[in-house]
mmCIF file of C-alpha atoms in Angstrom:
data_model
loop_
_atom_site.group_PDB
_atom_site.id
_atom_site.type_symbol
_atom_site.label_atom_id
_atom_site.label_comp_id
_atom_site.label_asym_id
_atom_site.label_seq_id
_atom_site.Cartn_x
_atom_site.Cartn_y
_atom_site.Cartn_z
ATOM 1 C CA HIS A 1 -5.279 -13.079 -28.113
ATOM 2 C CA ARG A 2 -5.701 -14.464 -31.911
ATOM 3 C CA ARG A 3 -9.511 -14.604 -33.468
ATOM 4 C CA PRO A 4 -10.587 -18.699 -32.971
ATOM 5 C CA GLN A 5 -11.792 -18.612 -36.747
ATOM 6 C CA LYS A 6 -7.783 -17.392 -37.872
ATOM 7 C CA ARG A 7 -6.413 -20.060 -35.821
ATOM 8 C CA ALA A 8 -4.582 -22.888 -38.160
ATOM 9 C CA VAL A 9 -2.376 -25.694 -36.395
ATOM 10 C CA VAL A 10 0.647 -27.631 -38.062
ATOM 11 C CA SER A 11 0.427 -31.061 -38.644
ATOM 12 C CA PHE A 12 1.012 -33.663 -35.459
ATOM 13 C CA ASP A 13 4.782 -34.506 -36.726
ATOM 14 C CA GLU A 14 5.542 -30.786 -37.238
ATOM 15 C CA ALA A 15 3.988 -29.895 -33.979
ATOM 16 C CA VAL A 16 6.132 -33.005 -32.106
ATOM 17 C CA SER A 17 9.390 -32.203 -34.027
ATOM 18 C CA ARG A 18 9.362 -28.306 -32.882
ATOM 19 C CA VAL A 19 8.832 -29.613 -29.373
ATOM 20 C CA ARG A 20 11.432 -31.633 -29.548
ATOM 21 C CA ALA A 21 13.624 -29.345 -30.672
ATOM 22 C CA ALA A 22 12.888 -26.879 -27.956
ATOM 23 C CA CYS A 23 13.631 -29.602 -25.668
ATOM 24 C CA ASP A 24 16.973 -30.225 -26.756
ATOM 25 C CA ALA A 25 18.021 -26.842 -27.094
ATOM 26 C CA ARG A 26 16.782 -26.573 -23.365
ATOM 27 C CA ASP A 27 19.108 -30.083 -22.570
ATOM 28 C CA GLU A 28 21.898 -29.050 -24.873
ATOM 29 C CA GLY A 29 22.666 -26.003 -23.625
ATOM 30 C CA PRO A 30 23.722 -23.838 -20.312
ATOM 31 C CA GLN A 31 20.298 -22.342 -19.801
ATOM 32 C CA ASP A 32 17.553 -23.342 -17.064
ATOM 33 C CA ILE A 33 14.483 -23.342 -19.427
ATOM 34 C CA VAL A 34 11.397 -24.710 -18.917
ATOM 35 C CA ILE A 35 9.373 -25.894 -21.802
ATOM 36 C CA MET A 36 5.891 -25.320 -22.013
ATOM 37 C CA ALA A 37 3.936 -27.361 -25.181
ATOM 38 C CA ARG A 38 0.526 -25.477 -26.462
ATOM 39 C CA THR A 39 -1.844 -26.727 -28.713
ATOM 40 C CA ASP A 40 -4.521 -25.040 -30.307
ATOM 41 C CA ALA A 41 -5.956 -28.485 -31.966
ATOM 42 C CA ARG A 42 -8.934 -28.420 -30.020
ATOM 43 C CA ALA A 43 -10.994 -25.793 -31.726
ATOM 44 C CA SER A 44 -9.824 -27.604 -35.477
ATOM 45 C CA GLU A 45 -9.217 -31.007 -34.871
ATOM 46 C CA GLY A 46 -10.967 -31.861 -31.783
ATOM 47 C CA LEU A 47 -10.280 -33.205 -28.293
ATOM 48 C CA ASP A 48 -8.675 -36.491 -28.856
ATOM 49 C CA GLU A 49 -6.391 -34.694 -31.359
ATOM 50 C CA ALA A 50 -5.322 -31.957 -28.793
ATOM 51 C CA ILE A 51 -4.722 -34.857 -26.285
ATOM 52 C CA ARG A 52 -2.864 -36.911 -28.470
ATOM 53 C CA ARG A 53 -0.518 -34.070 -28.989
ATOM 54 C CA CYS A 54 0.055 -33.100 -25.693
ATOM 55 C CA GLN A 55 0.765 -36.727 -24.646
ATOM 56 C CA GLU A 56 3.261 -36.860 -27.193
ATOM 57 C CA PHE A 57 4.528 -33.297 -26.293
ATOM 58 C CA VAL A 58 5.396 -34.938 -22.605
ATOM 59 C CA LYS A 59 6.834 -37.928 -24.280
ATOM 60 C CA ALA A 60 9.306 -35.452 -26.412
ATOM 61 C CA GLY A 61 10.465 -33.782 -23.083
ATOM 62 C CA ALA A 62 7.802 -30.931 -22.524
ATOM 63 C CA ASP A 63 8.021 -29.774 -18.746
ATOM 64 C CA ILE A 64 3.874 -28.385 -18.812
ATOM 65 C CA THR A 65 1.465 -28.992 -21.545
ATOM 66 C CA PHE A 66 -0.993 -26.475 -22.476
ATOM 67 C CA LEU A 67 -4.696 -27.193 -24.214
ATOM 68 C CA GLU A 68 -5.942 -24.496 -25.461
ATOM 69 C CA ALA A 69 -9.627 -23.938 -24.983
ATOM 70 C CA PRO A 70 -11.001 -27.275 -23.426
ATOM 71 C CA LEU A 71 -15.060 -25.945 -23.493
ATOM 72 C CA ASP A 72 -16.307 -27.672 -20.184
ATOM 73 C CA GLU A 73 -15.146 -28.841 -17.074
ATOM 74 C CA GLU A 74 -15.548 -32.643 -17.998
ATOM 75 C CA GLU A 75 -13.012 -31.901 -21.239
ATOM 76 C CA MET A 76 -10.852 -30.268 -18.691
ATOM 77 C CA LEU A 77 -10.682 -33.345 -16.367
ATOM 78 C CA ARG A 78 -10.212 -35.782 -19.488
ATOM 79 C CA TYR A 79 -7.483 -33.852 -20.302
ATOM 80 C CA CYS A 80 -5.578 -33.971 -16.865
ATOM 81 C CA LEU A 81 -6.520 -37.533 -16.631
ATOM 82 C CA GLU A 82 -4.814 -38.652 -19.911
ATOM 83 C CA VAL A 83 -1.852 -36.423 -20.121
ATOM 84 C CA PRO A 84 0.550 -36.797 -17.571
ATOM 85 C CA GLY A 85 2.975 -33.950 -16.048
ATOM 86 C CA TYR A 86 2.365 -30.584 -15.362
ATOM 87 C CA LYS A 87 -0.591 -28.770 -17.051
ATOM 88 C CA MET A 88 -1.778 -25.258 -17.406
ATOM 89 C CA ALA A 89 -4.978 -23.781 -17.465
ATOM 90 C CA ASN A 90 -5.928 -20.496 -19.186
ATOM 91 C CA MET A 91 -8.472 -18.351 -17.469
ATOM 92 C CA LEU A 92 -9.603 -16.024 -19.705
ATOM 93 C CA PRO A 93 -12.541 -13.991 -19.347
ATOM 94 C CA SER A 94 -15.429 -14.494 -21.844
ATOM 95 C CA GLY A 95 -13.255 -17.615 -23.267
ATOM 96 C CA LYS A 96 -14.591 -20.751 -24.232
ATOM 97 C CA THR A 97 -12.731 -22.543 -20.820
ATOM 98 C CA PRO A 98 -14.777 -22.353 -17.835
ATOM 99 C CA ILE A 99 -13.187 -20.290 -15.117
ATOM 100 C CA LEU A 100 -13.085 -22.528 -12.192
ATOM 101 C CA PRO A 101 -11.624 -21.577 -8.753
ATOM 102 C CA GLU A 102 -8.193 -22.530 -7.997
ATOM 103 C CA CYS A 103 -8.941 -25.613 -5.714
ATOM 104 C CA ARG A 104 -11.135 -27.074 -8.214
ATOM 105 C CA LEU A 105 -8.309 -26.531 -10.976
ATOM 106 C CA GLU A 106 -5.996 -28.662 -8.475
ATOM 107 C CA GLU A 107 -8.257 -31.116 -7.860
ATOM 108 C CA ILE A 108 -8.826 -31.868 -11.307
ATOM 109 C CA GLY A 109 -5.016 -31.474 -11.970
ATOM 110 C CA PHE A 110 -4.110 -28.656 -13.194
ATOM 111 C CA ALA A 111 -0.808 -27.068 -11.610
ATOM 112 C CA ILE A 112 -1.066 -23.485 -13.422
ATOM 113 C CA ALA A 113 -3.310 -21.378 -13.689
ATOM 114 C CA ALA A 114 -2.810 -18.133 -16.067
ATOM 115 C CA TYR A 115 -4.927 -15.006 -15.608
ATOM 116 C CA PRO A 116 -3.558 -13.260 -18.896
ATOM 117 C CA LEU A 117 -6.144 -10.309 -18.683
ATOM 118 C CA THR A 118 -7.512 -10.065 -15.680
ATOM 119 C CA LEU A 119 -4.886 -7.303 -14.230
ATOM 120 C CA LEU A 120 -5.106 -5.527 -17.350
ATOM 121 C CA SER A 121 -8.947 -5.251 -17.020
ATOM 122 C CA VAL A 122 -8.935 -5.026 -13.471
ATOM 123 C CA GLY A 123 -6.332 -2.007 -14.056
ATOM 124 C CA MET A 124 -8.427 -0.544 -16.846
ATOM 125 C CA ARG A 125 -11.482 -0.097 -14.736
ATOM 126 C CA ALA A 126 -9.838 1.386 -11.937
ATOM 127 C CA GLN A 127 -8.153 3.993 -14.095
ATOM 128 C CA GLU A 128 -11.618 4.751 -15.648
ATOM 129 C CA GLN A 129 -13.193 5.243 -12.150
ATOM 130 C CA ALA A 130 -10.513 7.410 -11.060
ATOM 131 C CA LEU A 131 -10.376 9.714 -14.239
ATOM 132 C CA GLN A 132 -14.506 9.670 -13.497
ATOM 133 C CA LEU A 133 -14.083 10.880 -10.259
ATOM 134 C CA LEU A 134 -11.648 13.303 -11.094
ATOM 135 C CA LYS A 135 -13.866 14.511 -13.941
ATOM 136 C CA ASP A 136 -16.746 14.869 -11.470
ATOM 137 C CA GLY A 137 -14.290 17.339 -9.077
ATOM 138 C CA GLN A 138 -14.097 13.917 -6.476
ATOM 139 C CA SER A 139 -11.216 12.566 -4.405
ATOM 140 C CA THR A 140 -9.661 9.596 -5.894
ATOM 141 C CA SER A 141 -8.055 9.097 -2.554
ATOM 142 C CA ALA A 142 -10.217 5.863 -1.297
ATOM 143 C CA LEU A 143 -8.348 3.944 -4.715
ATOM 144 C CA GLU A 144 -5.008 5.320 -4.016
ATOM 145 C CA LEU A 145 -2.277 3.211 -2.322
ATOM 146 C CA ASP A 146 -0.898 5.493 0.314
ATOM 147 C CA PHE A 147 2.419 7.389 -1.070
ATOM 148 C CA GLU A 148 4.683 5.012 1.083
ATOM 149 C CA ALA A 149 3.337 2.046 0.050
ATOM 150 C CA LEU A 150 3.378 3.342 -3.327
ATOM 151 C CA LYS A 151 7.053 4.307 -3.825
ATOM 152 C CA GLU A 152 8.268 0.627 -1.959
ATOM 153 C CA ARG A 153 6.102 -1.029 -4.647
ATOM 154 C CA VAL A 154 7.462 1.008 -7.737
ATOM 155 C CA GLY A 155 11.403 0.615 -6.583
ATOM 156 C CA PHE A 156 11.832 4.471 -5.600
ATOM 157 C CA ASN A 157 12.837 3.353 -1.954
ATOM 158 C CA ALA A 158 15.355 0.520 -3.496
ATOM 159 C CA TYR A 159 16.675 3.284 -6.275
ATOM 160 C CA TYR A 160 17.205 5.884 -2.838
ATOM 161 C CA ARG A 161 19.219 3.316 -1.292
ATOM 162 C CA GLU A 162 21.492 2.652 -4.155
ATOM 163 C CA GLU A 163 21.851 6.424 -4.508
ATOM 164 C CA GLU A 164 22.857 6.458 -0.987
ATOM 165 C CA ARG A 165 25.239 3.987 -1.348
ATOM 166 C CA TYR A 166 27.112 5.708 -4.353
ATOM 167 C CA GLN A 167 26.938 9.044 -2.935
ATOM 168 C CA ALA A 168 30.192 11.140 -3.368
ATOM 169 C CA ARG A 169 31.504 12.170 0.200
#
């Protein structure tokens, strides 16, 4: 995450050129790559310029556009109405963009919603709660997965199966 006051955007032509270069590389190579073209122009250049860039990114071949930090639902809707193709919403707690329910994001026209800090934040809070319980001499069992579920999620069981497969006999 970058501080908003530190964000600078390249010129319109440079931005489109970069997206076109990425799309050309995708189209000319054997890789199966999805190009998501992002603009931070909303903060410094305004919504009209950010939308104009996203429209050109689609024309240049971008698979998905991402307009960073629309300020309200009206701006989100305008972006979705004026820019064709798939669009991503960034659901960042305490961010400038309002956090909307998944069904509303879909109604507006977003195909993807990213929650980049949610699991990190929730995980850290759970760790703090567990540490406090331990400090207070209490059990953490209510917060824990049972051991079999933990082994499955971490991949121990798959490892054990592979270990058996290659066991010297």
